[in-house]
Coordinates of N, CA, C and O and ligand atoms in Angstrom, one line a residue:
M1 N 10.8 22.6 16.9 CA 11.4 23.5 17.9 C 10.7 24.9 17.8 O 10.7 25.5 16.7
P2 N 10.1 25.4 18.9 CA 9.5 26.8 18.7 C 10.6 27.8 18.5 O 11.7 27.7 19.0
V3 N 10.2 28.8 17.7 CA 11.1 29.9 17.5 C 10.5 31.3 17.8 O 9.2 31.4 17.8
N4 N 11.3 32.2 18.2 CA 10.8 33.6 18.4 C 9.5 33.7 19.3 O 8.6 34.4 19.0
G5 N 9.5 32.9 20.3 CA 8.4 32.9 21.3 C 7.1 32.3 20.8 O 6.1 32.4 21.4
L6 N 7.2 31.6 19.6 CA 6.0 31.0 19.1 C 5.6 29.8 20.0 O 6.5 29.2 20.6
P7 N 4.3 29.4 20.1 CA 4.0 28.3 20.9 C 4.6 27.0 20.4 O 4.9 26.9 19.2
P8 N 4.7 26.0 21.3 CA 5.2 24.7 20.8 C 4.2 24.0 19.9 O 3.0 24.4 20.0
Y9 N 4.7 23.1 19.1 CA 3.8 22.4 18.1 C 2.8 21.5 18.9 O 3.2 20.9 19.9
D10 N 1.5 21.6 18.5 CA 0.4 20.8 19.2 C 0.1 19.6 18.3 O -0.5 19.7 17.2
D11 N 0.5 18.4 18.8 CA 0.3 17.2 18.1 C -1.2 16.8 17.9 O -1.5 15.8 17.2
D12 N -2.0 17.5 18.6 CA -3.5 17.2 18.5 C -4.2 18.1 17.5 O -5.4 18.1 17.4
N13 N -3.5 19.0 16.8 CA -4.2 19.8 15.9 C -4.7 19.0 14.7 O -4.3 17.9 14.4
I14 N -5.8 19.6 14.1 CA -6.5 18.8 13.1 C -5.7 18.3 11.9 O -5.9 17.2 11.4
F15 N -4.7 19.1 11.5 CA -3.9 18.7 10.3 C -2.9 17.6 10.8 O -2.6 16.7 9.9
A16 N -2.5 17.6 12.0 CA -1.6 16.5 12.5 C -2.4 15.2 12.5 O -1.9 14.1 12.1
K17 N -3.7 15.3 12.8 CA -4.5 14.1 12.8 C -4.8 13.6 11.4 O -4.8 12.4 11.1
I18 N -4.9 14.5 10.5 CA -5.1 14.1 9.1 C -3.8 13.5 8.5 O -3.9 12.5 7.9
L19 N -2.7 14.1 8.9 CA -1.4 13.5 8.4 C -1.2 12.1 8.9 O -0.6 11.3 8.3
R20 N -1.6 11.9 10.2 CA -1.5 10.6 10.8 C -2.5 9.6 10.3 O -2.4 8.4 10.5
G21 N -3.5 10.1 9.5 CA -4.6 9.2 9.1 C -5.7 8.9 10.1 O -6.5 8.1 10.0
D22 N -5.6 9.7 11.2 CA -6.6 9.5 12.3 C -8.0 10.0 11.9 O -9.0 9.5 12.4
I23 N -8.0 11.1 11.0 CA -9.3 11.5 10.5 C -9.1 11.6 9.0 O -8.0 11.9 8.5
P24 N -10.3 11.5 8.3 CA -10.2 11.5 6.8 C -10.0 12.9 6.2 O -10.3 13.9 6.8
C25 N -9.6 12.9 4.9 CA -9.6 14.1 4.1 C -9.8 13.7 2.7 O -9.8 12.5 2.3
R26 N -10.2 14.7 1.9 CA -10.4 14.5 0.4 C -9.0 14.8 -0.2 O -8.8 15.9 -0.7
K27 N -8.2 13.8 -0.3 CA -6.8 14.0 -0.7 C -6.7 14.2 -2.2 O -7.4 13.6 -3.0
V28 N -5.8 15.2 -2.6 CA -5.6 15.4 -4.0 C -4.1 15.1 -4.4 O -3.8 14.9 -5.6
F29 N -3.2 15.0 -3.4 CA -1.8 14.8 -3.7 C -1.1 14.4 -2.4 O -1.4 14.9 -1.4
E30 N -0.1 13.6 -2.6 CA 0.9 13.4 -1.5 C 2.2 13.0 -2.0 O 2.3 12.3 -3.0
D31 N 3.2 13.4 -1.3 CA 4.6 12.9 -1.6 C 5.3 12.8 -0.3 O 4.7 13.0 0.8
E32 N 6.7 12.7 -0.4 CA 7.5 12.6 0.8 C 7.4 13.9 1.7 O 7.6 13.8 2.9
W33 N 7.1 15.0 1.1 CA 7.2 16.3 1.8 C 5.9 16.9 2.2 O 5.8 17.7 3.1
A34 N 4.8 16.6 1.5 CA 3.6 17.3 1.6 C 2.3 16.4 1.4 O 2.4 15.4 0.7
L35 N 1.2 16.9 2.0 CA -0.1 16.3 1.7 C -1.0 17.4 1.3 O -1.0 18.5 1.9
A36 N -1.8 17.2 0.3 CA -2.8 18.2 -0.2 C -4.2 17.6 -0.2 O -4.4 16.5 -0.6
F37 N -5.1 18.4 0.3 CA -6.5 18.0 0.4 C -7.5 19.1 0.3 O -7.1 20.3 0.5
H38 N -8.7 18.8 -0.1 CA -9.7 19.9 -0.2 C -10.1 20.5 1.2 O -10.3 19.8 2.1
D39 N -10.2 21.8 1.2 CA -10.6 22.5 2.4 C -12.1 22.1 2.7 O -12.9 22.0 1.8
I40 N -12.4 21.9 3.9 CA -13.7 21.5 4.3 C -14.8 22.6 4.2 O -16.0 22.3 4.1
A41 N -14.3 23.8 4.1 CA -15.3 25.0 4.0 C -14.7 25.9 2.8 O -14.2 27.0 3.1
P42 N -14.9 25.4 1.6 CA -14.2 26.1 0.5 C -14.7 27.6 0.3 O -15.8 27.9 0.4
Q43 N -13.7 28.4 0.0 CA -14.0 29.9 -0.1 C -13.8 30.3 -1.6 O -13.8 31.5 -1.9
A44 N -13.7 29.3 -2.5 CA -13.6 29.5 -3.9 C -14.0 28.2 -4.6 O -14.0 27.2 -3.9
P45 N -14.3 28.2 -5.9 CA -14.7 27.0 -6.5 C -13.7 25.8 -6.3 O -14.0 24.7 -6.2
L46 N -12.4 26.2 -6.2 CA -11.3 25.3 -5.9 C -10.6 25.8 -4.7 O -10.1 26.9 -4.8
H47 N -10.6 25.1 -3.6 CA -9.9 25.5 -2.4 C -9.2 24.3 -1.8 O -9.8 23.4 -1.2
V48 N -7.9 24.2 -2.0 CA -7.1 23.1 -1.6 C -6.1 23.6 -0.6 O -5.5 24.7 -0.7
L49 N -5.8 22.8 0.4 CA -4.8 23.0 1.4 C -3.6 22.1 1.2 O -3.7 20.9 0.9
V50 N -2.4 22.7 1.3 CA -1.2 21.9 1.1 C -0.4 22.1 2.4 O -0.1 23.2 2.9
V51 N -0.1 20.9 3.1 CA 0.6 21.0 4.4 C 1.9 20.2 4.3 O 1.9 19.1 3.7
P52 N 2.9 20.7 4.9 CA 4.2 19.9 5.0 C 4.0 18.8 6.0 O 3.2 18.9 6.9
R53 N 4.7 17.7 5.8 CA 4.6 16.6 6.7 C 5.3 16.9 8.1 O 5.0 16.3 9.1
G54 N 6.2 17.8 8.1 CA 7.0 18.1 9.3 C 6.1 18.8 10.3 O 5.1 19.4 10.0
R55 N 6.5 18.8 11.6 CA 5.8 19.4 12.7 C 6.1 20.9 12.8 O 7.0 21.3 13.7
Y56 N 5.5 21.7 12.0 CA 5.8 23.2 12.0 C 4.4 23.9 12.3 O 3.5 23.6 11.5
C57 N 4.4 24.8 13.2 CA 3.1 25.4 13.6 C 2.7 26.5 12.7 O 1.5 26.9 12.8
S58 N 3.6 27.1 11.9 CA 3.2 28.2 11.1 C 4.3 28.5 10.1 O 5.4 27.8 10.1
F59 N 4.1 29.4 9.2 CA 5.1 29.8 8.2 C 6.3 30.3 8.9 O 7.5 30.0 8.5
A60 N 6.1 31.1 10.0 CA 7.3 31.6 10.8 C 8.2 30.5 11.2 O 9.4 30.5 11.1
D61 N 7.6 29.4 11.8 CA 8.3 28.3 12.3 C 9.0 27.5 11.1 O 10.2 27.2 11.2
F62 N 8.2 27.3 10.1 CA 8.7 26.5 9.0 C 9.9 27.2 8.3 O 10.9 26.6 8.0
S63 N 9.7 28.5 8.0 CA 10.8 29.2 7.3 C 12.1 29.3 8.1 O 13.1 29.4 7.6
A64 N 11.9 29.3 9.5 CA 13.1 29.4 10.3 C 13.7 28.1 10.6 O 15.0 28.0 10.8
A65 N 12.9 27.0 10.8 CA 13.4 25.8 11.3 C 13.5 24.6 10.4 O 14.2 23.6 10.6
A66 N 12.7 24.7 9.3 CA 12.7 23.5 8.3 C 14.1 23.4 7.6 O 14.8 24.4 7.4
S67 N 14.4 22.2 7.2 CA 15.6 22.0 6.4 C 15.5 22.5 5.0 O 14.3 22.6 4.5
P68 N 16.6 22.8 4.3 CA 16.5 23.2 2.9 C 15.7 22.2 2.1 O 14.9 22.5 1.2
E69 N 15.9 20.9 2.4 CA 15.2 19.8 1.6 C 13.7 19.9 1.9 O 12.9 19.7 0.9
E70 N 13.3 20.2 3.1 CA 11.8 20.3 3.4 C 11.2 21.5 2.7 O 10.1 21.5 2.2
I71 N 12.0 22.6 2.7 CA 11.5 23.8 2.1 C 11.3 23.7 0.6 O 10.3 24.0 0.0
A72 N 12.4 23.1 0.0 CA 12.3 22.9 -1.4 C 11.2 21.8 -1.8 O 10.4 22.0 -2.7
G73 N 11.2 20.8 -1.0 CA 10.2 19.7 -1.3 C 8.7 20.3 -1.1 O 7.9 20.0 -2.0
F74 N 8.5 21.1 -0.1 CA 7.2 21.6 0.1 C 6.8 22.6 -1.0 O 5.7 22.6 -1.6
T75 N 7.8 23.4 -1.4 CA 7.5 24.4 -2.4 C 7.2 23.8 -3.8 O 6.3 24.2 -4.5
R76 N 8.0 22.7 -4.1 CA 7.7 22.0 -5.3 C 6.4 21.3 -5.3 O 5.7 21.2 -6.3
A77 N 6.1 20.7 -4.1 CA 4.8 20.1 -4.0 C 3.6 21.1 -4.3 O 2.7 20.8 -5.0
L78 N 3.8 22.2 -3.7 CA 2.7 23.3 -3.8 C 2.5 23.6 -5.3 O 1.4 23.7 -5.8
G79 N 3.6 23.8 -6.0 CA 3.5 24.1 -7.5 C 3.0 22.9 -8.2 O 2.1 23.1 -9.2
Q80 N 3.3 21.7 -7.8 CA 2.9 20.5 -8.6 C 1.4 20.3 -8.4 O 0.7 19.9 -9.3
V81 N 0.9 20.6 -7.2 CA -0.6 20.4 -6.9 C -1.3 21.3 -7.9 O -2.3 20.9 -8.5
A82 N -0.9 22.6 -7.9 CA -1.6 23.6 -8.8 C -1.5 23.1 -10.3 O -2.5 23.2 -11.0
R83 N -0.4 22.6 -10.7 CA -0.2 22.1 -12.1 C -1.1 20.9 -12.3 O -1.8 20.9 -13.3
D84 N -1.1 20.0 -11.4 CA -1.9 18.7 -11.6 C -3.3 19.0 -11.6 O -4.1 18.3 -12.3
L85 N -3.8 20.1 -10.9 CA -5.2 20.5 -10.9 C -5.5 21.3 -12.2 O -6.7 21.7 -12.3
G86 N -4.6 21.6 -13.0 CA -4.8 22.3 -14.2 C -5.1 23.8 -14.0 O -5.8 24.5 -14.8
L87 N -4.5 24.4 -13.0 CA -4.8 25.8 -12.6 C -3.9 26.8 -13.3 O -4.1 28.0 -13.1
E88 N -2.9 26.4 -14.0 CA -1.9 27.4 -14.4 C -2.4 28.3 -15.5 O -2.1 29.4 -15.6
A89 N -3.3 27.8 -16.4 CA -3.8 28.6 -17.5 C -4.6 29.8 -17.0 O -4.4 30.9 -17.4
D90 N -5.5 29.6 -16.1 CA -6.3 30.7 -15.6 C -5.8 31.3 -14.3 O -6.2 32.4 -14.0
G91 N -4.9 30.7 -13.7 CA -4.2 31.3 -12.5 C -4.8 30.9 -11.2 O -5.9 30.3 -11.1
Y92 N -4.1 31.2 -10.1 CA -4.6 30.8 -8.8 C -3.9 31.7 -7.8 O -3.0 32.5 -8.1
R93 N -4.4 31.7 -6.5 CA -3.8 32.5 -5.5 C -3.4 31.5 -4.4 O -4.1 30.5 -4.0
I94 N -2.2 31.8 -3.8 CA -1.7 31.1 -2.6 C -1.7 32.0 -1.4 O -1.2 33.1 -1.5
I95 N -2.3 31.5 -0.3 CA -2.3 32.3 0.9 C -1.8 31.4 2.1 O -2.2 30.2 2.2
A96 N -1.0 32.0 2.9 CA -0.6 31.3 4.1 C -0.8 32.3 5.3 O -0.3 33.4 5.3
N97 N -1.7 31.9 6.2 CA -2.0 32.8 7.4 C -1.0 32.4 8.5 O -0.6 31.3 8.7
M98 N -0.5 33.5 9.2 CA 0.5 33.3 10.2 C 0.1 34.1 11.4 O 0.1 35.4 11.3
G99 N -0.4 33.5 12.5 CA -0.6 34.2 13.7 C -1.9 34.9 13.8 O -2.8 34.8 13.0
E100 N -2.1 35.6 14.9 CA -3.4 36.2 15.3 C -4.0 37.1 14.3 O -5.2 37.0 13.9
H101 N -3.2 38.1 13.8 CA -3.8 39.1 12.9 C -4.2 38.5 11.6 O -5.1 39.0 10.9
S102 N -3.6 37.4 11.2 CA -4.0 36.8 9.9 C -5.3 35.9 10.1 O -5.9 35.6 9.1
G103 N -5.6 35.6 11.3 CA -6.8 34.7 11.5 C -6.4 33.2 11.4 O -7.3 32.4 11.2
Q104 N -5.1 32.9 11.5 CA -4.7 31.5 11.4 C -5.5 30.7 12.4 O -5.5 31.0 13.6
E105 N -6.2 29.6 12.0 CA -7.0 28.8 12.9 C -6.3 27.5 13.2 O -6.5 27.0 14.3
V106 N -5.6 26.9 12.3 CA -5.0 25.6 12.5 C -3.5 25.8 12.7 O -2.8 26.3 11.8
P107 N -3.0 25.4 13.8 CA -1.5 25.6 14.1 C -0.6 24.6 13.6 O 0.3 24.0 14.3
H108 N -0.8 24.2 12.3 CA 0.2 23.5 11.5 C 0.3 24.2 10.2 O -0.7 24.4 9.5
Y109 N 1.5 24.6 9.8 CA 1.8 25.4 8.6 C 1.0 24.8 7.4 O 1.1 23.6 7.2
H110 N 0.4 25.6 6.7 CA -0.3 25.2 5.5 C -0.5 26.4 4.5 O -0.6 27.5 4.9
A111 N -0.5 26.0 3.2 CA -0.8 27.0 2.2 C -2.2 26.7 1.6 O -2.5 25.5 1.4
H112 N -3.0 27.8 1.4 CA -4.3 27.6 0.7 C -4.0 27.9 -0.8 O -3.3 28.9 -1.1
I113 N -4.6 27.0 -1.6 CA -4.6 27.3 -3.1 C -6.1 27.6 -3.4 O -6.9 26.8 -3.2
L114 N -6.3 28.8 -3.9 CA -7.7 29.2 -4.3 C -7.7 29.5 -5.8 O -6.8 30.1 -6.3
A115 N -8.8 29.0 -6.4 CA -8.9 29.2 -7.9 C -10.3 28.9 -8.3 O -11.2 28.6 -7.5
G116 N -10.5 29.0 -9.7 CA -11.8 28.6 -10.2 C -12.6 29.8 -10.7 O -13.7 29.5 -11.3
R117 N -12.3 31.0 -10.3 CA -13.0 32.2 -10.8 C -12.0 33.4 -10.6 O -11.1 33.2 -9.8
P118 N -12.3 34.5 -11.2 CA -11.5 35.7 -10.8 C -11.7 36.0 -9.3 O -12.8 36.0 -8.8
L119 N -10.5 36.1 -8.6 CA -10.6 36.2 -7.2 C -10.6 37.6 -6.6 O -10.7 37.7 -5.4
G120 N -10.6 38.6 -7.4 CA -10.8 39.9 -6.9 C -9.6 40.4 -6.2 O -8.5 39.9 -6.3
K121 N -9.8 41.5 -5.5 CA -8.7 42.1 -4.7 C -8.2 41.2 -3.6 O -9.0 40.4 -3.1
M122 N -7.0 41.4 -3.3 CA -6.4 40.4 -2.3 C -7.0 40.6 -0.9 O -7.2 39.6 -0.2
L123 N -7.4 41.8 -0.5 CA -8.0 42.0 0.7 C -9.3 42.9 0.5 O -9.3 43.7 -0.4
P124 N -10.3 42.8 1.4 CA -11.4 43.7 1.3 C -10.9 45.1 1.6 O -9.9 45.3 2.3
A125 N -11.6 46.1 1.0 CA -11.2 47.5 1.2 C -11.3 47.9 2.7 O -12.1 47.4 3.4
Ligands
AMP1 P1 -6.3 29.0 8.5 O1 -7.3 29.9 9.0 O2 -5.3 29.6 7.5 O3 -5.6 28.3 9.7 O4 -7.0 27.9 7.7 C1 -7.6 26.7 8.2 C2 -8.4 26.0 7.2 O5 -8.6 24.7 7.5 C3 -9.8 26.7 7.0 O6 -10.0 27.1 5.7 C4 -10.8 25.5 7.4 O7 -11.9 25.5 6.6 C5 -9.9 24.3 7.1 N1 -10.2 23.1 7.8 C6 -10.5 22.9 9.1 N2 -10.7 21.6 9.4 C7 -10.6 20.9 8.3 C8 -10.7 19.6 7.9 N3 -11.0 18.6 8.8 N4 -10.5 19.2 6.6 C9 -10.2 20.2 5.7 N5 -10.1 21.5 5.9 C10 -10.3 21.9 7.2

């Protein structure tokens, strides 16, 4: 359900197609709540995307409309992916883009996990 004037969910977005198995991905993790796979254009030595299975177009939509079980399940999946990939010792960064100013390209909520080298400042100066 759209919230706060956000556009309705688009079932033809690329991550919806990946979740349905219509197009392939380099999967690293899946459970009841989330699917994680390598980003097709990595911006760090390790760049994985974690997407909830539910039809949410952004963090704004997910945080407002997802059930407590979905939010908990997704958050635990996000942490487990990083743990399973062995990222906790050196650390990692999680980014979620929301809306136009963030540059969000794919209208299905997702978190980026970036790791594998010191990642520098959070934003360019
Ligand atoms: P965002 O700008 O936050 O919406 O991020 C979208 C991300 O999806 C970008 O980092 C893209 O490189 C990535 N991406 C787009 N298509 C695919 C795909 N088919 N498989 C994996 N990653 C993709």
